[in-house]
Amino acid sequence: MKKVLVTGSSRGIGLEIALAFARAGYRVFATMRKPAKALELSKVITNESLPITMHKMYVNSDISVKSVMDELLLEHGSIDIIVNNAGIGLNGSIEEMPISDYRAVFETNVLGSVRCIQAVLPTMREQKSGCIINITSVSGRLTSSPLGCYSASKFALEAISEALAQEVKPFNVRVGIIEPGIIDTDMAHEIESASSSIYPTSKRMSDLFHASLKNPTPPTLVADKVLEFASGNSWTLRHPIGPDAVPFIQWRQSMSDEEWIDRSAVSDEDWYDAVERDFGLNARR
């Protein structure tokens, strides 16, 4: 039975990834900051008798990651697949967002993944097999205010993943980047309910998420793609997921940098008209 470790698995995408692997016959180590609060996951594990164990691990802590990883590797010998899903989505304009929020986002979204990769990679390299899957976002391919900090962290994780893929392919270790669009998660609803800002882009993004979430894309769609990549033999690096993921990326690629910037600098009326014209999405509330 192959063994997979999923970070940030107490809810949302991480929870569904853990369940998808377990239902497919994998041994799953579901890690999270507060296992006691993962009531939904605990209930499903019990009801379906799934091969999942929950472990308290804080990806921001060197000590926590090392302790849990050392224990799992000592007891089980190896981890065949790791899914770096733990992340936070704090958002705000560049001017208004506190430096402490920048640190928190990068500590979790970037360094948290690196800590976990460094912990499992020596064994994968030695056994000449393994799979590392990093959950980024379409925001790792394009950036829009007020998601500048979040996008920067996902751009960084994409860059790390691309370099990592070059380093580990000779050791038969596959790397995959999963890029969800707007998915029905707590994080998406937090953006939908964004606080006020001196910049109009904050309300616009909130309205865009609100309109998209009227026809929500479930996190199971992301989980299915993660399982598909891990179970197969593909070396394809990037995998946009969700009905809006590829259109968003193509939308950005169709414009020059200056056109992309100018698009956000227009009036509210012109911005909402453009979204409706390009995506058939009425984002006005």
mmCIF file of C-alpha atoms in Angstrom:
data_model
loop_
_atom_site.group_PDB
_atom_site.id
_atom_site.type_symbol
_atom_site.label_atom_id
_atom_site.label_comp_id
_atom_site.label_asym_id
_atom_site.label_seq_id
_atom_site.Cartn_x
_atom_site.Cartn_y
_atom_site.Cartn_z
ATOM 1 C CA MET A 1 0.000 0.000 0.000
ATOM 2 C CA LYS A 2 1.497 3.319 -1.081
ATOM 3 C CA LYS A 3 1.766 6.048 1.523
ATOM 4 C CA VAL A 4 0.796 9.677 0.996
ATOM 5 C CA LEU A 5 1.116 12.695 3.249
ATOM 6 C CA VAL A 6 -1.284 15.627 2.796
ATOM 7 C CA THR A 7 -0.726 18.941 4.577
ATOM 8 C CA GLY A 8 -3.545 21.289 5.530
ATOM 9 C CA SER A 9 -6.078 18.482 5.393
ATOM 10 C CA SER A 10 -8.565 19.521 8.068
ATOM 11 C CA ARG A 11 -10.974 21.122 5.586
ATOM 12 C CA GLY A 12 -11.593 22.148 1.998
ATOM 13 C CA ILE A 13 -9.280 20.934 -0.736
ATOM 14 C CA GLY A 14 -6.881 19.183 1.654
ATOM 15 C CA LEU A 15 -9.670 17.201 3.289
ATOM 16 C CA GLU A 16 -10.998 16.041 -0.081
ATOM 17 C CA ILE A 17 -7.503 15.084 -1.247
ATOM 18 C CA ALA A 18 -6.985 12.929 1.846
ATOM 19 C CA LEU A 19 -10.334 11.217 1.333
ATOM 20 C CA ALA A 20 -9.736 10.638 -2.385
ATOM 21 C CA PHE A 21 -6.428 8.879 -1.739
ATOM 22 C CA ALA A 22 -7.795 6.769 1.111
ATOM 23 C CA ARG A 23 -10.828 5.674 -0.909
ATOM 24 C CA ALA A 24 -8.437 4.668 -3.703
ATOM 25 C CA GLY A 25 -6.536 2.379 -1.353
ATOM 26 C CA TYR A 26 -3.637 4.572 -0.219
ATOM 27 C CA ARG A 27 -2.356 4.848 3.342
ATOM 28 C CA VAL A 28 -2.885 8.513 4.212
ATOM 29 C CA PHE A 29 -1.162 10.691 6.788
ATOM 30 C CA ALA A 30 -3.395 13.747 7.122
ATOM 31 C CA THR A 31 -1.536 16.596 8.782
ATOM 32 C CA MET A 32 -2.962 19.815 10.190
ATOM 33 C CA ARG A 33 -2.441 22.360 12.949
ATOM 34 C CA LYS A 34 -5.452 21.353 15.056
ATOM 35 C CA PRO A 35 -6.628 17.757 14.587
ATOM 36 C CA ALA A 36 -9.207 18.177 17.347
ATOM 37 C CA LYS A 37 -11.121 20.583 15.108
ATOM 38 C CA ALA A 38 -11.172 18.268 12.082
ATOM 39 C CA LEU A 39 -14.546 16.854 13.060
ATOM 40 C CA GLU A 40 -15.804 16.254 9.529
ATOM 41 C CA LEU A 41 -12.699 14.303 8.533
ATOM 42 C CA SER A 42 -12.796 12.271 11.744
ATOM 43 C CA LYS A 43 -16.418 11.369 11.133
ATOM 44 C CA VAL A 44 -15.822 10.191 7.570
ATOM 45 C CA ILE A 45 -12.751 8.182 8.594
ATOM 46 C CA THR A 46 -14.826 6.343 11.185
ATOM 47 C CA ASN A 47 -17.923 5.851 9.052
ATOM 48 C CA GLU A 48 -16.004 4.523 6.055
ATOM 49 C CA SER A 49 -13.181 2.793 7.969
ATOM 50 C CA LEU A 50 -10.619 4.639 5.879
ATOM 51 C CA PRO A 51 -6.824 4.113 6.209
ATOM 52 C CA ILE A 52 -6.201 7.692 7.375
ATOM 53 C CA THR A 53 -4.387 8.823 10.491
ATOM 54 C CA MET A 54 -4.389 12.457 11.566
ATOM 55 C CA HIS A 55 -1.212 14.130 12.776
ATOM 56 C CA LYS A 56 -0.645 17.501 14.383
ATOM 57 C CA MET A 57 1.901 19.354 12.276
ATOM 58 C CA TYR A 58 2.516 23.073 11.841
ATOM 59 C CA VAL A 59 4.273 23.640 8.520
ATOM 60 C CA ASN A 60 5.617 27.010 9.734
ATOM 61 C CA SER A 61 7.713 25.272 12.372
ATOM 62 C CA ASP A 62 11.015 23.525 11.619
ATOM 63 C CA ILE A 63 10.678 21.539 14.839
ATOM 64 C CA SER A 64 7.093 20.437 14.175
ATOM 65 C CA VAL A 65 7.763 19.313 10.606
ATOM 66 C CA LYS A 66 10.955 17.459 11.515
ATOM 67 C CA SER A 67 9.358 15.737 14.493
ATOM 68 C CA VAL A 68 6.347 14.433 12.569
ATOM 69 C CA MET A 69 8.303 13.488 9.460
ATOM 70 C CA ASP A 70 11.013 11.698 11.416
ATOM 71 C CA GLU A 71 8.393 9.726 13.321
ATOM 72 C CA LEU A 72 6.489 8.720 10.176
ATOM 73 C CA LEU A 73 9.634 7.770 8.263
ATOM 74 C CA LEU A 74 10.960 5.756 11.188
ATOM 75 C CA GLU A 75 7.694 3.861 11.566
ATOM 76 C CA HIS A 76 6.744 3.433 7.896
ATOM 77 C CA GLY A 77 10.072 3.550 6.070
ATOM 78 C CA SER A 78 9.088 5.990 3.372
ATOM 79 C CA ILE A 79 6.473 8.398 2.098
ATOM 80 C CA ASP A 80 5.708 7.758 -1.562
ATOM 81 C CA ILE A 81 3.696 10.906 -2.266
ATOM 82 C CA ILE A 82 3.495 14.288 -0.590
ATOM 83 C CA VAL A 83 0.818 16.871 -1.326
ATOM 84 C CA ASN A 84 1.729 20.344 -0.128
ATOM 85 C CA ASN A 85 -1.700 21.872 0.275
ATOM 86 C CA ALA A 86 -1.415 23.910 3.487
ATOM 87 C CA GLY A 87 -1.853 27.566 2.691
ATOM 88 C CA ILE A 88 -3.427 30.825 3.767
ATOM 89 C CA GLY A 89 -5.099 33.448 1.596
ATOM 90 C CA LEU A 90 -4.699 36.779 3.354
ATOM 91 C CA ASN A 91 -5.394 39.578 0.919
ATOM 92 C CA GLY A 92 -5.244 43.339 0.694
ATOM 93 C CA SER A 93 -3.714 46.158 -1.294
ATOM 94 C CA ILE A 94 0.060 46.468 -1.241
ATOM 95 C CA GLU A 95 -0.201 49.689 0.750
ATOM 96 C CA GLU A 96 -2.764 48.546 3.307
ATOM 97 C CA MET A 97 -1.603 45.002 4.048
ATOM 98 C CA PRO A 98 0.546 44.788 7.213
ATOM 99 C CA ILE A 99 4.075 43.452 6.878
ATOM 100 C CA SER A 100 3.152 40.782 9.426
ATOM 101 C CA ASP A 101 0.566 39.428 6.961
ATOM 102 C CA TYR A 102 3.193 39.244 4.206
ATOM 103 C CA ARG A 103 5.436 37.228 6.510
ATOM 104 C CA ALA A 104 2.598 34.892 7.492
ATOM 105 C CA VAL A 105 1.618 34.195 3.870
ATOM 106 C CA PHE A 106 5.160 33.445 2.709
ATOM 107 C CA GLU A 107 5.991 31.432 5.829
ATOM 108 C CA THR A 108 3.078 29.081 5.189
ATOM 109 C CA ASN A 109 2.598 29.064 1.427
ATOM 110 C CA VAL A 110 6.266 28.939 0.429
ATOM 111 C CA LEU A 111 8.539 27.935 3.285
ATOM 112 C CA GLY A 112 5.993 25.495 4.706
ATOM 113 C CA SER A 113 6.091 23.551 1.449
ATOM 114 C CA VAL A 114 9.883 23.708 1.266
ATOM 115 C CA ARG A 115 10.216 22.326 4.809
ATOM 116 C CA CYS A 116 8.065 19.338 3.915
ATOM 117 C CA ILE A 117 9.839 18.737 0.605
ATOM 118 C CA GLN A 118 13.236 18.772 2.290
ATOM 119 C CA ALA A 119 11.988 16.285 4.884
ATOM 120 C CA VAL A 120 10.765 13.628 2.415
ATOM 121 C CA LEU A 121 13.114 14.104 -0.523
ATOM 122 C CA PRO A 122 16.211 12.280 0.791
ATOM 123 C CA THR A 123 14.250 9.022 1.056
ATOM 124 C CA MET A 124 12.577 9.507 -2.323
ATOM 125 C CA ARG A 125 15.938 10.222 -3.910
ATOM 126 C CA GLU A 126 17.524 7.136 -2.354
ATOM 127 C CA GLN A 127 14.707 4.818 -3.407
ATOM 128 C CA LYS A 128 14.591 6.508 -6.836
ATOM 129 C CA SER A 129 10.838 6.980 -6.782
ATOM 130 C CA GLY A 130 8.359 9.466 -5.416
ATOM 131 C CA CYS A 131 5.858 12.133 -6.250
ATOM 132 C CA ILE A 132 5.737 15.715 -4.971
ATOM 133 C CA ILE A 133 2.549 17.675 -5.643
ATOM 134 C CA ASN A 134 2.322 21.360 -4.823
ATOM 135 C CA ILE A 135 -1.053 23.100 -4.728
ATOM 136 C CA THR A 136 -0.673 26.612 -6.085
ATOM 137 C CA SER A 137 -3.416 28.554 -7.903
ATOM 138 C CA VAL A 138 -4.143 30.332 -11.154
ATOM 139 C CA SER A 139 -2.838 33.230 -9.036
ATOM 140 C CA GLY A 140 0.551 31.585 -9.500
ATOM 141 C CA ARG A 141 0.293 32.448 -13.208
ATOM 142 C CA LEU A 142 -1.336 35.896 -13.072
ATOM 143 C CA THR A 143 -1.853 38.519 -10.432
ATOM 144 C CA SER A 144 -4.692 40.916 -9.708
ATOM 145 C CA SER A 145 -5.182 43.334 -6.842
ATOM 146 C CA PRO A 146 -5.919 42.800 -3.977
ATOM 147 C CA LEU A 147 -4.282 39.358 -4.229
ATOM 148 C CA GLY A 148 -0.753 40.673 -4.790
ATOM 149 C CA CYS A 149 0.798 39.071 -1.726
ATOM 150 C CA TYR A 150 -1.054 35.765 -2.173
ATOM 151 C CA SER A 151 -0.081 35.689 -5.863
ATOM 152 C CA ALA A 152 3.528 36.446 -5.013
ATOM 153 C CA SER A 153 3.629 33.427 -2.696
ATOM 154 C CA LYS A 154 2.120 31.190 -5.371
ATOM 155 C CA PHE A 155 4.471 32.561 -8.053
ATOM 156 C CA ALA A 156 7.323 31.705 -5.676
ATOM 157 C CA LEU A 157 6.067 28.156 -5.083
ATOM 158 C CA GLU A 158 5.677 27.650 -8.842
ATOM 159 C CA ALA A 159 9.283 28.784 -9.383
ATOM 160 C CA ILE A 160 10.524 26.460 -6.642
ATOM 161 C CA SER A 161 8.509 23.599 -8.120
ATOM 162 C CA GLU A 162 9.927 24.174 -11.592
ATOM 163 C CA ALA A 163 13.503 24.181 -10.298
ATOM 164 C CA LEU A 164 12.772 21.153 -8.120
ATOM 165 C CA ALA A 165 11.416 19.212 -11.097
ATOM 166 C CA GLN A 166 14.721 19.741 -12.908
ATOM 167 C CA GLU A 167 16.706 18.571 -9.896
ATOM 168 C CA VAL A 168 14.796 15.405 -9.087
ATOM 169 C CA LYS A 169 13.823 13.970 -12.458
ATOM 170 C CA PRO A 170 17.151 12.095 -12.741
ATOM 171 C CA PHE A 171 16.123 10.331 -9.522
ATOM 172 C CA ASN A 172 12.721 9.335 -10.963
ATOM 173 C CA VAL A 173 10.847 11.702 -8.640
ATOM 174 C CA ARG A 174 7.904 13.429 -10.328
ATOM 175 C CA VAL A 175 6.767 16.969 -9.501
ATOM 176 C CA GLY A 176 3.305 18.308 -10.269
ATOM 177 C CA ILE A 177 1.830 21.781 -9.822
ATOM 178 C CA ILE A 178 -1.945 21.897 -9.362
ATOM 179 C CA GLU A 179 -3.462 25.298 -10.204
ATOM 180 C CA PRO A 180 -7.080 25.636 -9.046
ATOM 181 C CA GLY A 181 -9.279 28.478 -10.220
ATOM 182 C CA ILE A 182 -12.065 29.756 -7.979
ATOM 183 C CA ILE A 183 -13.072 26.751 -5.857
ATOM 184 C CA ASP A 184 -15.847 26.568 -3.263
ATOM 185 C CA THR A 185 -13.676 26.778 -0.140
ATOM 186 C CA ASP A 186 -13.563 28.851 3.018
ATOM 187 C CA MET A 187 -10.678 30.816 1.513
ATOM 188 C CA ALA A 188 -12.757 31.759 -1.537
ATOM 189 C CA HIS A 189 -15.642 32.879 0.655
ATOM 190 C CA GLU A 190 -13.255 35.010 2.700
ATOM 191 C CA ILE A 191 -12.229 36.830 -0.485
ATOM 192 C CA GLU A 192 -15.900 37.141 -1.383
ATOM 193 C CA SER A 193 -16.421 38.935 1.934
ATOM 194 C CA ALA A 194 -13.365 41.173 1.656
ATOM 195 C CA SER A 195 -13.137 44.197 3.928
ATOM 196 C CA SER A 196 -13.326 47.737 2.632
ATOM 197 C CA SER A 197 -10.322 49.376 1.001
ATOM 198 C CA ILE A 198 -9.297 52.726 -0.406
ATOM 199 C CA TYR A 199 -8.711 50.857 -3.690
ATOM 200 C CA PRO A 200 -11.702 49.822 -5.857
ATOM 201 C CA THR A 201 -9.994 46.578 -6.876
ATOM 202 C CA SER A 202 -10.831 45.055 -3.489
ATOM 203 C CA LYS A 203 -14.590 45.295 -4.003
ATOM 204 C CA ARG A 204 -14.283 44.228 -7.621
ATOM 205 C CA MET A 205 -12.444 41.025 -6.682
ATOM 206 C CA SER A 206 -14.961 40.381 -3.920
ATOM 207 C CA ASP A 207 -17.799 40.774 -6.437
ATOM 208 C CA LEU A 208 -16.054 38.522 -8.965
ATOM 209 C CA PHE A 209 -15.750 35.741 -6.390
ATOM 210 C CA HIS A 210 -19.357 36.270 -5.293
ATOM 211 C CA ALA A 211 -20.591 35.861 -8.870
ATOM 212 C CA SER A 212 -18.423 32.783 -9.483
ATOM 213 C CA LEU A 213 -19.498 31.096 -6.246
ATOM 214 C CA LYS A 214 -23.135 31.253 -7.287
ATOM 215 C CA ASN A 215 -22.229 28.211 -9.421
ATOM 216 C CA PRO A 216 -19.589 26.700 -7.153
ATOM 217 C CA THR A 217 -16.824 24.361 -8.268
ATOM 218 C CA PRO A 218 -16.374 21.703 -5.551
ATOM 219 C CA PRO A 219 -12.954 20.933 -4.050
ATOM 220 C CA THR A 220 -13.460 17.289 -5.057
ATOM 221 C CA LEU A 221 -12.553 18.336 -8.606
ATOM 222 C CA VAL A 222 -9.088 19.338 -7.394
ATOM 223 C CA ALA A 223 -8.765 16.154 -5.341
ATOM 224 C CA ASP A 224 -9.608 14.005 -8.356
ATOM 225 C CA LYS A 225 -6.855 15.663 -10.405
ATOM 226 C CA VAL A 226 -4.301 15.240 -7.629
ATOM 227 C CA LEU A 227 -5.140 11.547 -7.367
ATOM 228 C CA GLU A 228 -5.008 11.151 -11.144
ATOM 229 C CA PHE A 229 -1.538 12.700 -11.350
ATOM 230 C CA ALA A 230 -0.177 10.742 -8.386
ATOM 231 C CA SER A 231 -1.572 7.443 -9.670
ATOM 232 C CA GLY A 232 -0.322 7.890 -13.224
ATOM 233 C CA ASN A 233 3.064 8.324 -14.830
ATOM 234 C CA SER A 234 2.747 11.812 -16.307
ATOM 235 C CA TRP A 235 5.688 14.219 -16.174
ATOM 236 C CA THR A 236 3.504 17.207 -17.127
ATOM 237 C CA LEU A 237 4.378 19.948 -14.669
ATOM 238 C CA ARG A 238 1.371 22.297 -14.554
ATOM 239 C CA HIS A 239 -2.290 21.324 -14.232
ATOM 240 C CA PRO A 240 -4.916 24.124 -14.198
ATOM 241 C CA ILE A 241 -8.119 22.891 -12.559
ATOM 242 C CA GLY A 242 -11.682 24.206 -12.696
ATOM 243 C CA PRO A 243 -13.880 25.652 -15.453
ATOM 244 C CA ASP A 244 -12.350 29.122 -15.097
ATOM 245 C CA ALA A 245 -8.692 28.176 -14.642
ATOM 246 C CA VAL A 246 -7.555 27.924 -18.262
ATOM 247 C CA PRO A 247 -9.769 30.856 -19.388
ATOM 248 C CA PHE A 248 -8.245 33.066 -16.674
ATOM 249 C CA ILE A 249 -4.711 32.107 -17.721
ATOM 250 C CA GLN A 250 -5.462 32.582 -21.420
ATOM 251 C CA TRP A 251 -7.119 35.932 -20.640
ATOM 252 C CA ARG A 252 -3.915 37.163 -19.034
ATOM 253 C CA GLN A 253 -1.714 35.779 -21.790
ATOM 254 C CA SER A 254 -3.781 37.588 -24.431
ATOM 255 C CA MET A 255 -2.659 40.968 -23.072
ATOM 256 C CA SER A 256 0.609 42.782 -22.744
ATOM 257 C CA ASP A 257 1.708 43.789 -19.259
ATOM 258 C CA GLU A 258 0.573 47.331 -19.941
ATOM 259 C CA GLU A 259 -2.826 46.214 -21.206
ATOM 260 C CA TRP A 260 -3.291 44.063 -18.113
ATOM 261 C CA ILE A 261 -2.479 46.991 -15.840
ATOM 262 C CA ASP A 262 -4.692 49.373 -17.797
ATOM 263 C CA ARG A 263 -7.555 46.906 -17.551
ATOM 264 C CA SER A 264 -7.571 47.308 -13.770
ATOM 265 C CA ALA A 265 -7.195 51.074 -13.948
ATOM 266 C CA VAL A 266 -10.511 51.648 -15.726
ATOM 267 C CA SER A 267 -13.734 52.837 -14.120
ATOM 268 C CA ASP A 268 -15.946 50.411 -12.229
ATOM 269 C CA GLU A 269 -18.509 50.478 -15.025
ATOM 270 C CA ASP A 270 -15.930 49.564 -17.670
ATOM 271 C CA TRP A 271 -14.387 46.873 -15.452
ATOM 272 C CA TYR A 272 -17.700 45.109 -14.792
ATOM 273 C CA ASP A 273 -18.604 45.390 -18.484
ATOM 274 C CA ALA A 274 -15.296 43.736 -19.416
ATOM 275 C CA VAL A 275 -15.852 40.822 -17.042
ATOM 276 C CA GLU A 276 -19.332 40.275 -18.427
ATOM 277 C CA ARG A 277 -18.112 40.553 -22.012
ATOM 278 C CA ASP A 278 -15.101 38.267 -21.602
ATOM 279 C CA PHE A 279 -16.565 35.681 -19.215
ATOM 280 C CA GLY A 280 -20.331 36.056 -19.437
ATOM 281 C CA LEU A 281 -20.269 36.726 -15.715
ATOM 282 C CA ASN A 282 -22.327 39.521 -14.208
ATOM 283 C CA ALA A 283 -20.218 40.506 -11.195
ATOM 284 C CA ARG A 284 -22.330 43.489 -10.200
ATOM 285 C CA ARG A 285 -24.062 43.128 -6.842
#
